Amino acid sequence: KQEVTQIPAALSVPEGENLVLNCSFTDSAIYNLQWFRQDPGKGLTSLLLIQSSQREQTSGRLNASLDKSSGRSTLYIAASQPGDSATYLCAVIWGGGSQGNLIFGKGTKLSVKP
Amino acid sequence: DAMVIQNPRYQVTQFGKPVTLSCSQTLNHNVMYWYQQKSSQAPKLLFHYYDKDFNNEADTPDNFQSRRPNTSFCFLDIRSPGLGDAAMYLCATRTGNQPQHFGDGTRLSIL
């Protein structure tokens, strides 16, 4: 069984700070890993997708890394802004290769204070 | 441009009264998913379609059904909603090794 854990559950930082969100998974046989952002009352917005053969992906101020062997991924946010405040969810596609399903963590709720 | 569209955004129904939520996509993705998300919890997969093949999760209640009449549309039917079914319902699509795309969700309230 695959379990995805995100630490911390909540994080509050001052504007401008660099921060790291952590995600761990119990079964390393994942197809890929995806980071999402969710604003209150809204759906999920895909931020970054890392294929199982990749080590990292970057988009603007965001950088996601993947270490399959240790079952870990991190999302690095540089120069945080109040607009980054949201819940960040990590999910892995597992079980069945490309036909596997997304298994989500519970998310990290980020608050960036002006 | 919205690519996964869920209607309505907010749905209120009475206890035990059947309700249908809809999802449409303009991406022509072959996989469509329905998730249930309760407050401060991870999205929980209810079922998905891989093309026309329906895949039900083992712990999805019988109360929940789904239809996919064509590639673009997928429906979630709740036959007899209970108070515990109040949640955000999320539709998502995917193809190959591309990212999943989510709609904005339908928030269901039960009176």
GROMACS .gro file of C-alpha atoms in nm:
model
  225
    1LYS     CA    1   0.000   0.000   0.000
    2GLN     CA    2   0.127   0.348  -0.086
    3GLU     CA    3   0.111   0.624   0.172
    4VAL     CA    4   0.208   0.986   0.111
    5THR     CA    5   0.302   1.210   0.402
    6GLN     CA    6   0.359   1.584   0.400
    7ILE     CA    7   0.544   1.773   0.669
    8PRO     CA    8   0.475   2.024   0.809
    9ALA     CA    9   0.095   2.033   0.806
   10ALA     CA   10   0.106   2.412   0.831
   11LEU     CA   11   0.375   2.674   0.785
   12SER     CA   12   0.378   3.049   0.839
   13VAL     CA   13   0.667   3.259   0.706
   14PRO     CA   14   0.739   3.630   0.650
   15GLU     CA   15   0.736   3.760   0.296
   16GLY     CA   16   1.064   3.717   0.109
   17GLU     CA   17   1.175   3.403   0.288
   18ASN     CA   18   1.286   3.093   0.098
   19LEU     CA   19   1.109   2.778   0.215
   20VAL     CA   20   1.096   2.403   0.163
   21LEU     CA   21   0.793   2.176   0.176
   22ASN     CA   22   0.850   1.806   0.227
   23CYS     CA   23   0.677   1.501   0.087
   24SER     CA   24   0.756   1.134   0.153
   25PHE     CA   25   0.610   0.816   0.010
   26THR     CA   26   0.641   0.458   0.130
   27ASP     CA   27   0.669   0.267  -0.201
   28SER     CA   28   0.940   0.392  -0.437
   29ALA     CA   29   0.782   0.222  -0.742
   30ILE     CA   30   0.608   0.539  -0.853
   31TYR     CA   31   0.535   0.638  -1.211
   32ASN     CA   32   0.566   1.011  -1.142
   33LEU     CA   33   0.512   1.273  -0.872
   34GLN     CA   34   0.308   1.589  -0.898
   35TRP     CA   35   0.288   1.902  -0.682
   36PHE     CA   36  -0.039   2.094  -0.671
   37ARG     CA   37  -0.161   2.417  -0.522
   38GLN     CA   38  -0.513   2.453  -0.381
   39ASP     CA   39  -0.667   2.786  -0.288
   40PRO     CA   40  -0.959   2.786  -0.041
   41GLY     CA   41  -1.279   2.653  -0.197
   42LYS     CA   42  -1.111   2.589  -0.530
   43GLY     CA   43  -0.984   2.295  -0.731
   44LEU     CA   44  -0.622   2.190  -0.769
   45THR     CA   45  -0.372   2.367  -0.989
   46SER     CA   46  -0.079   2.159  -1.114
   47LEU     CA   47   0.255   2.323  -1.035
   48LEU     CA   48   0.520   2.071  -1.132
   49LEU     CA   49   0.532   1.713  -1.257
   50ILE     CA   50   0.844   1.502  -1.210
   51GLN     CA   51   0.874   1.177  -1.404
   52SER     CA   52   1.022   0.884  -1.214
   53SER     CA   53   1.341   0.907  -1.421
   54GLN     CA   54   1.394   1.275  -1.340
   55ARG     CA   55   1.559   1.436  -1.040
   56GLU     CA   56   1.404   1.783  -1.047
   57GLN     CA   57   1.181   2.028  -1.226
   58THR     CA   58   1.177   2.406  -1.214
   59SER     CA   59   0.912   2.664  -1.290
   60GLY     CA   60   0.981   3.026  -1.203
   61ARG     CA   61   1.039   3.052  -0.828
   62LEU     CA   62   0.947   2.687  -0.774
   63ASN     CA   63   1.184   2.393  -0.778
   64ALA     CA   64   1.078   2.038  -0.706
   65SER     CA   65   1.321   1.753  -0.646
   66LEU     CA   66   1.267   1.380  -0.639
   67ASP     CA   67   1.473   1.109  -0.471
   68LYS     CA   68   1.293   0.786  -0.551
   69SER     CA   69   1.528   0.559  -0.362
   70SER     CA   70   1.466   0.738  -0.034
   71GLY     CA   71   1.099   0.805  -0.109
   72ARG     CA   72   1.124   1.182  -0.079
   73SER     CA   73   1.038   1.495  -0.272
   74THR     CA   74   1.079   1.860  -0.180
   75LEU     CA   75   0.918   2.174  -0.316
   76TYR     CA   76   1.141   2.479  -0.282
   77ILE     CA   77   0.977   2.821  -0.305
   78ALA     CA   78   1.215   3.113  -0.347
   79ALA     CA   79   1.142   3.466  -0.229
   80SER     CA   80   0.795   3.384  -0.099
   81GLN     CA   81   0.508   3.629  -0.157
   82PRO     CA   82   0.167   3.670   0.012
   83GLY     CA   83   0.011   3.539  -0.310
   84ASP     CA   84   0.184   3.206  -0.248
   85SER     CA   85  -0.046   3.147   0.049
   86ALA     CA   86  -0.238   2.828  -0.024
   87THR     CA   87  -0.237   2.457   0.052
   88TYR     CA   88   0.029   2.260  -0.135
   89LEU     CA   89  -0.043   1.897  -0.211
   90CYS     CA   90   0.198   1.628  -0.320
   91ALA     CA   91   0.070   1.324  -0.510
   92VAL     CA   92   0.226   1.017  -0.669
   93ILE     CA   93   0.100   0.801  -0.951
   94TRP     CA   94   0.143   0.449  -0.828
   95GLY     CA   95   0.029   0.099  -0.908
   96GLY     CA   96  -0.024   0.017  -1.274
   97GLY     CA   97   0.245   0.231  -1.438
   98SER     CA   98   0.090   0.506  -1.646
   99GLN     CA   99  -0.255   0.369  -1.558
  100GLY     CA  100  -0.197   0.407  -1.189
  101ASN     CA  101  -0.391   0.650  -0.973
  102LEU     CA  102  -0.285   0.960  -0.786
  103ILE     CA  103  -0.226   0.903  -0.418
  104PHE     CA  104  -0.234   1.234  -0.230
  105GLY     CA  105  -0.077   1.362   0.085
  106LYS     CA  106  -0.289   1.575   0.317
  107GLY     CA  107  -0.107   1.890   0.215
  108THR     CA  108   0.089   2.172   0.376
  109LYS     CA  109  -0.105   2.491   0.444
  110LEU     CA  110   0.129   2.782   0.373
  111SER     CA  111   0.072   3.134   0.498
  112VAL     CA  112   0.307   3.410   0.382
  113LYS     CA  113   0.278   3.724   0.594
  114PRO     CA  114   0.338   4.067   0.437
  115ASP     CA  115  -0.952   2.918  -2.082
  116ALA     CA  116  -1.108   2.661  -1.855
  117MET     CA  117  -1.017   2.312  -1.972
  118VAL     CA  118  -1.199   2.105  -1.710
  119ILE     CA  119  -1.536   2.255  -1.629
  120GLN     CA  120  -1.754   2.146  -1.342
  121ASN     CA  121  -2.115   2.244  -1.300
  122PRO     CA  122  -2.258   2.366  -1.082
  123ARG     CA  123  -1.996   2.524  -0.854
  124TYR     CA  124  -2.231   2.495  -0.558
  125GLN     CA  125  -2.507   2.239  -0.519
  126VAL     CA  126  -2.756   2.212  -0.236
  127THR     CA  127  -2.977   1.905  -0.210
  128GLN     CA  128  -3.203   1.748   0.047
  129PHE     CA  129  -3.119   1.439   0.246
  130GLY     CA  130  -3.202   1.137   0.030
  131LYS     CA  131  -3.276   1.336  -0.287
  132PRO     CA  132  -3.074   1.219  -0.589
  133VAL     CA  133  -2.824   1.464  -0.728
  134THR     CA  134  -2.602   1.471  -1.037
  135LEU     CA  135  -2.277   1.661  -1.075
  136SER     CA  136  -2.129   1.718  -1.419
  137CYS     CA  137  -1.781   1.755  -1.563
  138SER     CA  138  -1.673   1.840  -1.914
  139GLN     CA  139  -1.330   1.873  -2.070
  140THR     CA  140  -1.186   2.034  -2.381
  141LEU     CA  141  -0.853   1.849  -2.358
  142ASN     CA  142  -0.961   1.524  -2.525
  143HIS     CA  143  -0.796   1.331  -2.243
  144ASN     CA  144  -0.879   0.963  -2.226
  145VAL     CA  145  -0.880   0.934  -1.846
  146MET     CA  146  -1.133   1.109  -1.622
  147TYR     CA  147  -1.145   1.093  -1.243
  148TRP     CA  148  -1.388   1.182  -0.967
  149TYR     CA  149  -1.253   1.269  -0.621
  150GLN     CA  150  -1.424   1.354  -0.295
  151GLN     CA  151  -1.250   1.604  -0.070
  152LYS     CA  152  -1.364   1.687   0.282
  153SER     CA  153  -1.236   1.981   0.480
  154SER     CA  154  -0.860   1.969   0.552
  155GLN     CA  155  -0.831   1.623   0.398
  156ALA     CA  156  -0.660   1.485   0.090
  157PRO     CA  157  -0.874   1.422  -0.218
  158LYS     CA  158  -1.009   1.068  -0.212
  159LEU     CA  159  -1.047   0.887  -0.542
  160LEU     CA  160  -1.401   0.755  -0.597
  161PHE     CA  161  -1.365   0.609  -0.947
  162HIS     CA  162  -1.214   0.674  -1.285
  163TYR     CA  163  -1.267   0.599  -1.651
  164TYR     CA  164  -0.981   0.483  -1.868
  165ASP     CA  165  -1.142   0.549  -2.204
  166LYS     CA  166  -1.476   0.369  -2.163
  167ASP     CA  167  -1.351   0.131  -1.897
  168PHE     CA  168  -1.497   0.211  -1.556
  169ASN     CA  169  -1.281   0.153  -1.248
  170ASN     CA  170  -1.443   0.172  -0.908
  171GLU     CA  171  -1.237   0.207  -0.592
  172ALA     CA  172  -1.305  -0.073  -0.346
  173ASP     CA  173  -1.425   0.157  -0.069
  174THR     CA  174  -1.649   0.380  -0.281
  175PRO     CA  175  -2.005   0.350  -0.145
  176ASP     CA  176  -2.268   0.192  -0.371
  177ASN     CA  177  -2.457   0.519  -0.335
  178PHE     CA  178  -2.213   0.674  -0.582
  179GLN     CA  179  -2.240   0.601  -0.953
  180SER     CA  180  -2.081   0.748  -1.263
  181ARG     CA  181  -2.155   0.780  -1.632
  182ARG     CA  182  -1.931   0.878  -1.922
  183PRO     CA  183  -2.144   0.910  -2.235
  184ASN     CA  184  -1.853   1.036  -2.447
  185THR     CA  185  -1.490   1.149  -2.417
  186SER     CA  186  -1.582   1.502  -2.311
  187PHE     CA  187  -1.840   1.445  -2.041
  188CYS     CA  188  -1.852   1.257  -1.713
  189PHE     CA  189  -2.124   1.259  -1.447
  190LEU     CA  190  -2.131   1.174  -1.079
  191ASP     CA  191  -2.467   1.050  -0.952
  192ILE     CA  192  -2.539   1.027  -0.581
  193ARG     CA  193  -2.854   0.821  -0.547
  194SER     CA  194  -2.949   0.897  -0.186
  195PRO     CA  195  -2.721   1.161  -0.037
  196GLY     CA  196  -2.655   1.145   0.333
  197LEU     CA  197  -2.514   1.416   0.558
  198GLY     CA  198  -2.174   1.250   0.536
  199ASP     CA  199  -2.165   1.308   0.161
  200ALA     CA  200  -2.134   1.683   0.201
  201ALA     CA  201  -1.795   1.763   0.048
  202MET     CA  202  -1.612   1.918  -0.244
  203TYR     CA  203  -1.625   1.692  -0.550
  204LEU     CA  204  -1.337   1.728  -0.792
  205CYS     CA  205  -1.315   1.611  -1.150
  206ALA     CA  206  -0.979   1.559  -1.319
  207THR     CA  207  -0.843   1.442  -1.652
  208ARG     CA  208  -0.517   1.295  -1.771
  209THR     CA  209  -0.352   1.146  -2.077
  210GLY     CA  210  -0.031   0.945  -2.094
  211ASN     CA  211   0.242   1.082  -1.868
  212GLN     CA  212   0.104   1.435  -1.868
  213PRO     CA  213  -0.008   1.614  -1.549
  214GLN     CA  214  -0.359   1.569  -1.420
  215HIS     CA  215  -0.582   1.869  -1.481
  216PHE     CA  216  -0.849   1.951  -1.224
  217GLY     CA  217  -1.171   2.147  -1.244
  218ASP     CA  218  -1.268   2.402  -0.981
  219GLY     CA  219  -1.490   2.151  -0.806
  220THR     CA  220  -1.853   2.137  -0.697
  221ARG     CA  221  -1.925   2.200  -0.331
  222LEU     CA  222  -2.219   1.983  -0.227
  223SER     CA  223  -2.429   2.069   0.076
  224ILE     CA  224  -2.697   1.839   0.221
  225LEU     CA  225  -2.996   1.984   0.405
   0.00000   0.00000   0.00000
